Amino acid sequence: MVHMTSRVLTVGFDLDMTLIDSRPGIHACYQALSARTGTYIDADLAITRLGPPLAEELVNWFPAEEVAAVADVYREMYPTHAIAATPAMAGAREAIAAVREVGGRAIVVTAKYEPNAKLHLSHLGIEPDAVIGDLWAERKAEALREYDAGVYVGDHTGDVRGARTANALSVAVATGPCDADELRQAGADVILTDLTEFPSWLAGHTEAPL
């Protein structure tokens, strides 16, 4: 086991429903996309299953061969409709600050299109050390390994799988579409109600003997 004193603690965070409540912005963007394409999208339903890549949602509403082109339209419309409408989750800023207070690095690893992920964080004044987009589930391990992340915080069972693939500690917050039982069954090491509980958990984690 490598001791904390010999390397910087790096904590990865998911974005949607972990650091930001992206439901109102995504809802508005789906409604605008529906109006633009003339295709019905149940935005109320779509925002109950955030986490997976955009294409996995669009295939429910568009023919498979159109999904890539529609996804490009959605991403182009996204800054106009989704950024200003999206607040930070309770405890998000404090969670990033807590990592810094113990001398660590905070990175964001998300399935969201990276330029739009950066727009969200900039708009909210949240400044992680790095933002890596377009990675979902097990593929999140690519960035977690690259940055030597020892902890990954997320709200979805896909985030748990990403952490476990990277051999990082999986800290799950029950603020997204997956409840505590689902997260636990997926293999989360730690379950928090939300990010407001993260600073005290991190303090205990970094003080614990390794």
Short mmCIF file of N, CA and C in Angstrom, two decimals, residues 4 9 11 13 98-99 150-153 169-172 189-192 194-208:
data_model
loop_
_atom_site.label_atom_id
_atom_site.label_comp_id
_atom_site.label_asym_id
_atom_site.label_seq_id
_atom_site.Cartn_x
_atom_site.Cartn_y
_atom_site.Cartn_z
N MET A 4 -0.25 7.87 1.94
CA MET A 4 -0.71 9.17 1.46
C MET A 4 0.43 10.20 1.44
N LEU A 9 -3.05 13.09 -2.84
CA LEU A 9 -4.36 12.46 -2.92
C LEU A 9 -5.13 13.12 -4.06
N VAL A 11 -8.81 13.11 -5.92
CA VAL A 11 -10.20 12.68 -5.81
C VAL A 11 -10.92 13.07 -7.10
N PHE A 13 -14.49 13.41 -9.25
CA PHE A 13 -15.92 13.63 -9.05
C PHE A 13 -16.64 13.48 -10.39
N ALA A 98 -12.66 20.82 0.32
CA ALA A 98 -12.18 19.87 1.32
C ALA A 98 -10.99 19.07 0.80
N VAL A 99 -11.02 18.73 -0.50
CA VAL A 99 -9.90 18.01 -1.10
C VAL A 99 -8.65 18.89 -1.08
N GLY A 150 -7.25 8.18 -6.18
CA GLY A 150 -7.46 7.14 -5.17
C GLY A 150 -8.91 7.01 -4.76
N VAL A 151 -9.73 8.02 -5.09
CA VAL A 151 -11.14 8.07 -4.72
C VAL A 151 -11.92 8.59 -5.92
N TYR A 152 -13.09 7.99 -6.18
CA TYR A 152 -13.99 8.54 -7.19
C TYR A 152 -15.38 8.66 -6.60
N VAL A 153 -15.95 9.86 -6.71
CA VAL A 153 -17.25 10.19 -6.11
C VAL A 153 -18.28 10.32 -7.23
N LEU A 169 -11.21 3.97 -4.53
CA LEU A 169 -12.29 3.83 -3.56
C LEU A 169 -13.55 4.45 -4.16
N SER A 170 -14.64 3.72 -4.14
CA SER A 170 -15.90 4.23 -4.69
C SER A 170 -16.72 4.87 -3.58
N VAL A 171 -16.88 6.20 -3.67
CA VAL A 171 -17.74 6.95 -2.75
C VAL A 171 -18.98 7.35 -3.54
N ALA A 172 -20.13 6.89 -3.10
CA ALA A 172 -21.37 7.14 -3.85
C ALA A 172 -22.28 8.09 -3.07
N ASP A 189 -17.99 1.53 -1.96
CA ASP A 189 -17.33 1.33 -0.67
C ASP A 189 -17.93 2.20 0.41
N VAL A 190 -18.40 3.38 0.02
CA VAL A 190 -18.95 4.36 0.97
C VAL A 190 -20.22 4.93 0.35
N ILE A 191 -21.28 5.06 1.14
CA ILE A 191 -22.52 5.69 0.67
C ILE A 191 -22.77 6.94 1.49
N LEU A 192 -22.92 8.07 0.83
CA LEU A 192 -23.26 9.33 1.49
C LEU A 192 -24.63 9.78 1.00
N ASP A 194 -25.53 12.92 0.55
CA ASP A 194 -25.19 13.92 -0.47
C ASP A 194 -23.80 14.44 -0.16
N LEU A 195 -23.35 15.40 -0.96
CA LEU A 195 -21.97 15.89 -0.82
C LEU A 195 -21.73 16.69 0.45
N THR A 196 -22.80 17.12 1.13
CA THR A 196 -22.56 17.86 2.38
C THR A 196 -21.88 16.96 3.41
N GLU A 197 -21.99 15.66 3.25
CA GLU A 197 -21.34 14.72 4.17
C GLU A 197 -19.90 14.41 3.78
N PHE A 198 -19.49 14.88 2.61
CA PHE A 198 -18.17 14.49 2.10
C PHE A 198 -16.99 15.05 2.90
N PRO A 199 -16.99 16.34 3.28
CA PRO A 199 -15.81 16.85 3.99
C PRO A 199 -15.49 16.08 5.27
N SER A 200 -16.51 15.75 6.06
CA SER A 200 -16.24 15.02 7.30
C SER A 200 -15.78 13.60 6.99
N TRP A 201 -16.36 12.99 5.93
CA TRP A 201 -15.87 11.65 5.56
C TRP A 201 -14.41 11.72 5.13
N LEU A 202 -14.06 12.72 4.32
CA LEU A 202 -12.69 12.84 3.82
C LEU A 202 -11.71 13.08 4.96
N ALA A 203 -12.11 13.89 5.93
CA ALA A 203 -11.24 14.14 7.07
C ALA A 203 -10.91 12.83 7.78
N GLY A 204 -11.92 12.00 7.98
CA GLY A 204 -11.69 10.71 8.63
C GLY A 204 -10.87 9.78 7.76
N HIS A 205 -11.10 9.83 6.46
CA HIS A 205 -10.38 8.95 5.51
C HIS A 205 -8.90 9.29 5.48
N THR A 206 -8.57 10.57 5.46
CA THR A 206 -7.16 10.95 5.35
C THR A 206 -6.42 10.80 6.66
N GLU A 207 -7.16 10.76 7.78
CA GLU A 207 -6.52 10.58 9.09
C GLU A 207 -6.35 9.09 9.41
N ALA A 208 -7.11 8.24 8.74
CA ALA A 208 -7.07 6.81 9.06
C ALA A 208 -5.72 6.22 8.68
#
